[in-house]
PDB file of C-alpha atoms in Angstrom:
ATOM      1  CA  MET A  18      10.627   8.274   8.978  1.00 55.00           C
ATOM      2  CA  SER A  19      13.775   6.336  11.098  1.00 56.00           C
ATOM      3  CA  PRO A  20      12.635   2.907  13.293  1.00 57.00           C
ATOM      4  CA  PRO A  21      12.030   4.491  16.954  1.00 56.00           C
ATOM      5  CA  ALA A  22      15.507   5.710  18.606  1.00 56.00           C
ATOM      6  CA  GLU A  23      15.214   3.319  22.071  1.00 55.00           C
ATOM      7  CA  ALA A  24      13.051   1.402  23.759  1.00 48.00           C
ATOM      8  CA  SER A  25      13.570   0.755  26.562  1.00 53.00           C
ATOM      9  CA  PRO A  26      13.871  -2.587  28.090  1.00 55.00           C
ATOM     10  CA  THR A  27      10.611  -3.869  28.466  1.00 62.00           C
ATOM     11  CA  GLU A  28       9.601  -2.218  25.278  1.00 67.00           C
ATOM     12  CA  PRO A  29      10.790  -4.147  21.384  1.00 65.00           C
ATOM     13  CA  THR A  30      13.786  -3.019  20.304  1.00 71.00           C
ATOM     14  CA  GLU A  31      13.795  -1.497  16.442  1.00 67.00           C
ATOM     15  CA  ARG A  32      14.958  -4.537  15.586  1.00 74.00           C
ATOM     16  CA  ASP A  33      11.291  -6.538  16.330  1.00 83.00           C
ATOM     17  CA  ARG A  34       9.606  -3.589  14.395  1.00 88.00           C
ATOM     18  CA  HIS A  35       8.755  -3.628  10.269  1.00 88.00           C
ATOM     19  CA  VAL A  36       6.905   0.102   8.972  1.00 84.00           C
ATOM     20  CA  HIS A  37       3.525  -0.259   7.761  1.00 82.00           C
ATOM     21  CA  VAL A  38       2.839   2.070   5.622  1.00 82.00           C
ATOM     22  CA  ARG A  39      -0.676   3.981   5.241  1.00 81.00           C
ATOM     23  CA  LEU A  40      -2.684   6.475   3.302  1.00 84.00           C
ATOM     24  CA  SER A  41      -3.422   8.765   6.874  1.00 84.00           C
ATOM     25  CA  ASP A  42      -6.699   9.634   5.322  1.00 83.00           C
ATOM     26  CA  GLY A  43      -9.596   7.639   4.834  1.00 79.00           C
ATOM     27  CA  ARG A  44     -11.143   9.241   1.134  1.00 82.00           C
ATOM     28  CA  THR A  45      -7.034   9.035  -0.553  1.00 80.00           C
ATOM     29  CA  SER A  46      -7.350   5.721  -2.309  1.00 84.00           C
ATOM     30  CA  VAL A  47      -3.904   4.230  -2.944  1.00 84.00           C
ATOM     31  CA  TYR A  48      -5.364   4.131  -6.800  1.00 85.00           C
ATOM     32  CA  ASP A  49      -5.668   7.077  -6.896  1.00 88.00           C
ATOM     33  CA  LEU A  50      -1.968   7.803  -6.077  1.00 88.00           C
ATOM     34  CA  ILE A  51      -0.728   5.294  -7.990  1.00 88.00           C
ATOM     35  CA  THR A  52      -2.522   6.510 -11.201  1.00 91.00           C
ATOM     36  CA  GLU A  53      -1.132   9.723 -10.805  1.00 92.00           C
ATOM     37  CA  TYR A  54       2.183   8.130 -10.413  1.00 92.00           C
ATOM     38  CA  LEU A  55       1.646   6.663 -13.688  1.00 92.00           C
ATOM     39  CA  GLU A  56       0.557   9.592 -15.814  1.00 94.00           C
ATOM     40  CA  ALA A  57       2.819  12.475 -14.889  1.00 93.00           C
ATOM     41  CA  ALA A  58       5.483   9.853 -15.865  1.00 91.00           C
ATOM     42  CA  GLY A  59       4.048   9.648 -18.973  1.00 93.00           C
ATOM     43  CA  LYS A  60       2.630   6.308 -18.429  1.00 90.00           C
ATOM     44  CA  ALA A  61      -1.247   4.263 -19.368  1.00 89.00           C
ATOM     45  CA  PRO A  62      -2.991   4.053 -15.778  1.00 91.00           C
ATOM     46  CA  ASP A  63      -5.289   2.083 -19.135  1.00 91.00           C
ATOM     47  CA  TRP A  64      -3.259  -0.179 -19.716  1.00 87.00           C
ATOM     48  CA  TYR A  65      -1.711  -0.686 -16.493  1.00 86.00           C
ATOM     49  CA  TRP A  66      -5.222  -1.318 -13.943  1.00 87.00           C
ATOM     50  CA  ARG A  67      -6.197  -3.790 -17.280  1.00 86.00           C
ATOM     51  CA  THR A  68      -2.671  -6.006 -16.371  1.00 83.00           C
ATOM     52  CA  ALA A  69      -3.197  -5.847 -12.450  1.00 82.00           C
ATOM     53  CA  GLY A  70      -6.890  -6.606 -13.440  1.00 80.00           C
ATOM     54  CA  ARG A  71      -6.275  -9.886 -15.454  1.00 78.00           C
ATOM     55  CA  LEU A  72      -2.332 -10.840 -14.043  1.00 69.00           C
ATOM     56  CA  GLU A  73      -2.133 -14.476 -13.923  1.00 65.00           C
ATOM     57  CA  GLY A  74       0.705 -16.212 -12.602  1.00 58.00           C
ATOM     58  CA  ASN A  75       2.682 -17.033 -16.290  1.00 58.00           C
ATOM     59  CA  GLU A  76       2.848 -13.481 -16.941  1.00 63.00           C
ATOM     60  CA  ALA A  77       6.084 -12.499 -15.722  1.00 65.00           C
ATOM     61  CA  ASP A  78       6.695  -9.263 -17.882  1.00 70.00           C
ATOM     62  CA  ASN A  79       3.916  -8.019 -16.803  1.00 74.00           C
ATOM     63  CA  LEU A  80       3.989  -8.740 -13.269  1.00 76.00           C
ATOM     64  CA  GLU A  81       7.578  -7.120 -13.397  1.00 77.00           C
ATOM     65  CA  ASP A  82       5.916  -4.564 -14.784  1.00 81.00           C
ATOM     66  CA  LEU A  83       3.334  -3.510 -12.399  1.00 83.00           C
ATOM     67  CA  ILE A  84       5.132  -4.195  -9.109  1.00 82.00           C
ATOM     68  CA  ALA A  85       8.261  -2.192 -10.511  1.00 85.00           C
ATOM     69  CA  ASN A  86       5.313   0.245 -11.476  1.00 87.00           C
ATOM     70  CA  ALA A  87       3.947   0.462  -7.756  1.00 86.00           C
ATOM     71  CA  PHE A  88       7.301   0.281  -6.052  1.00 86.00           C
ATOM     72  CA  GLU A  89       8.259   3.493  -8.392  1.00 90.00           C
ATOM     73  CA  ALA A  90       4.421   4.506  -7.475  1.00 89.00           C
ATOM     74  CA  GLY A  91       4.891   4.973  -3.766  1.00 87.00           C
ATOM     75  CA  ALA A  92       7.899   6.403  -3.987  1.00 90.00           C
ATOM     76  CA  PHE A  93       6.207   9.249  -5.814  1.00 91.00           C
ATOM     77  CA  ALA A  94       3.503   9.456  -3.712  1.00 89.00           C
ATOM     78  CA  ALA A  95       6.297   9.958  -0.454  1.00 89.00           C
ATOM     79  CA  HIS A  96       7.937  12.503  -2.340  1.00 92.00           C
ATOM     80  CA  ASP A  97       5.404  14.296  -4.168  1.00 91.00           C
ATOM     81  CA  HIS A  98       2.065  13.572  -0.861  1.00 89.00           C
ATOM     82  CA  PRO A  99       3.564  12.863   1.888  1.00 89.00           C
ATOM     83  CA  GLU A 100       0.724  14.067   4.118  1.00 90.00           C
ATOM     84  CA  ASP A 101      -1.219  10.802   2.912  1.00 88.00           C
ATOM     85  CA  LEU A 102       1.451   8.572   3.972  1.00 88.00           C
ATOM     86  CA  GLU A 103       1.077   8.180   8.034  1.00 88.00           C
ATOM     87  CA  PHE A 104       4.402   5.707   8.392  1.00 85.00           C
ATOM     88  CA  LYS A 105       4.136   3.447  11.765  1.00 85.00           C
ATOM     89  CA  TRP A 106       6.613   0.935  13.484  1.00 88.00           C
ATOM     90  CA  VAL A 107       5.319  -2.071  14.750  1.00 88.00           C
ATOM     91  CA  THR A 108       5.618  -5.510  16.135  1.00 91.00           C
ATOM     92  CA  GLU A 109       4.881  -8.257  14.860  1.00 90.00           C
ATOM     93  CA  GLU A 110       2.047  -8.565  17.698  1.00 91.00           C
ATOM     94  CA  GLU A 111       0.552  -4.889  16.407  1.00 89.00           C
ATOM     95  CA  CYS A 112       1.144  -6.637  13.172  1.00 87.00           C
ATOM     96  CA  GLU A 113      -1.466  -9.882  14.057  1.00 90.00           C
ATOM     97  CA  ARG A 114      -3.107  -7.857  16.285  1.00 89.00           C
ATOM     98  CA  GLU A 115      -4.365  -5.478  12.547  1.00 85.00           C
ATOM     99  CA  ARG A 116      -4.762  -8.749  10.318  1.00 84.00           C
ATOM    100  CA  LYS A 117      -7.218  -9.964  12.781  1.00 88.00           C
ATOM    101  CA  ARG A 118      -9.168  -6.993  13.127  1.00 86.00           C
ATOM    102  CA  GLU A 119      -8.888  -6.061   9.147  1.00 80.00           C
ATOM    103  CA  GLU A 120     -10.012 -10.422   9.086  1.00 84.00           C
ATOM    104  CA  ARG A 121     -13.244 -10.066  11.392  1.00 83.00           C
ATOM    105  CA  GLY A 122     -14.415  -6.343   8.310  1.00 75.00           C
ATOM    106  CA  GLU A 123     -13.489  -3.417  10.585  1.00 57.00           C
ATOM    107  CA  GLN A 124     -11.382  -2.159   7.098  1.00 56.00           C
ATOM    108  CA  ARG A 125     -12.802  -4.509   5.368  1.00 55.00           C
ATOM    109  CA  GLU A 126     -15.834  -1.924   4.109  1.00 58.00           C
ATOM    110  CA  ALA A 127     -12.564   0.592   3.316  1.00 54.00           C
ATOM    111  CA  ALA A 128     -10.888  -1.979   1.316  1.00 54.00           C
ATOM    112  CA  LYS A 129     -14.407  -2.348  -1.038  1.00 51.00           C
ATOM    113  CA  LYS A 130     -14.167   1.068  -2.056  1.00 49.00           C
ATOM    114  CA  ASP A 131     -10.680   0.725  -2.776  1.00 48.00           C
ATOM    115  CA  ARG A 132     -11.255  -2.139  -5.028  1.00 45.00           C
ATOM    116  CA  SER A 133     -14.429  -0.817  -6.581  1.00 44.00           C
ATOM    117  CA  SER A 134     -13.501   2.172  -7.992  1.00 44.00           C
ATOM    118  CA  LEU A 135     -11.323  -0.375 -10.297  1.00 42.00           C
ATOM    119  CA  SER A 136     -14.367  -1.665 -11.986  1.00 41.00           C
ATOM    120  CA  HIS A 137     -14.273  -0.036 -14.845  1.00 40.00           C
ATOM    121  CA  TYR A 138     -10.546  -1.024 -16.037  1.00 40.00           C
ATOM    122  CA  ALA A 139     -11.456  -4.077 -16.525  1.00 36.00           C
TER     123      ALA A 139
END
């Protein structure tokens, strides 16, 4: 996963880009991958998802655990499920266009579906 090698004078350079990591299959859920990681690591998915659902700003210890586990889950998915991930180097302009599409709702339904899979943990 390295940035584009060289850009022409009219194209942005690698310094002008950052990476987006997305699921390559719309039927795959990031929640399922995190749950699979937690189970494989001998951790309690129920605790993780309940804590994530109730997290408030004053629970710094829980937030740190959640972020650390999510980071580890990302590494797990990249190692054990590389086919489920897509890496795309984008410019700020491309990133902004993607955000605007999401705001218009073009990807909102997929996000709702992912979030609804958490409802039984709350």
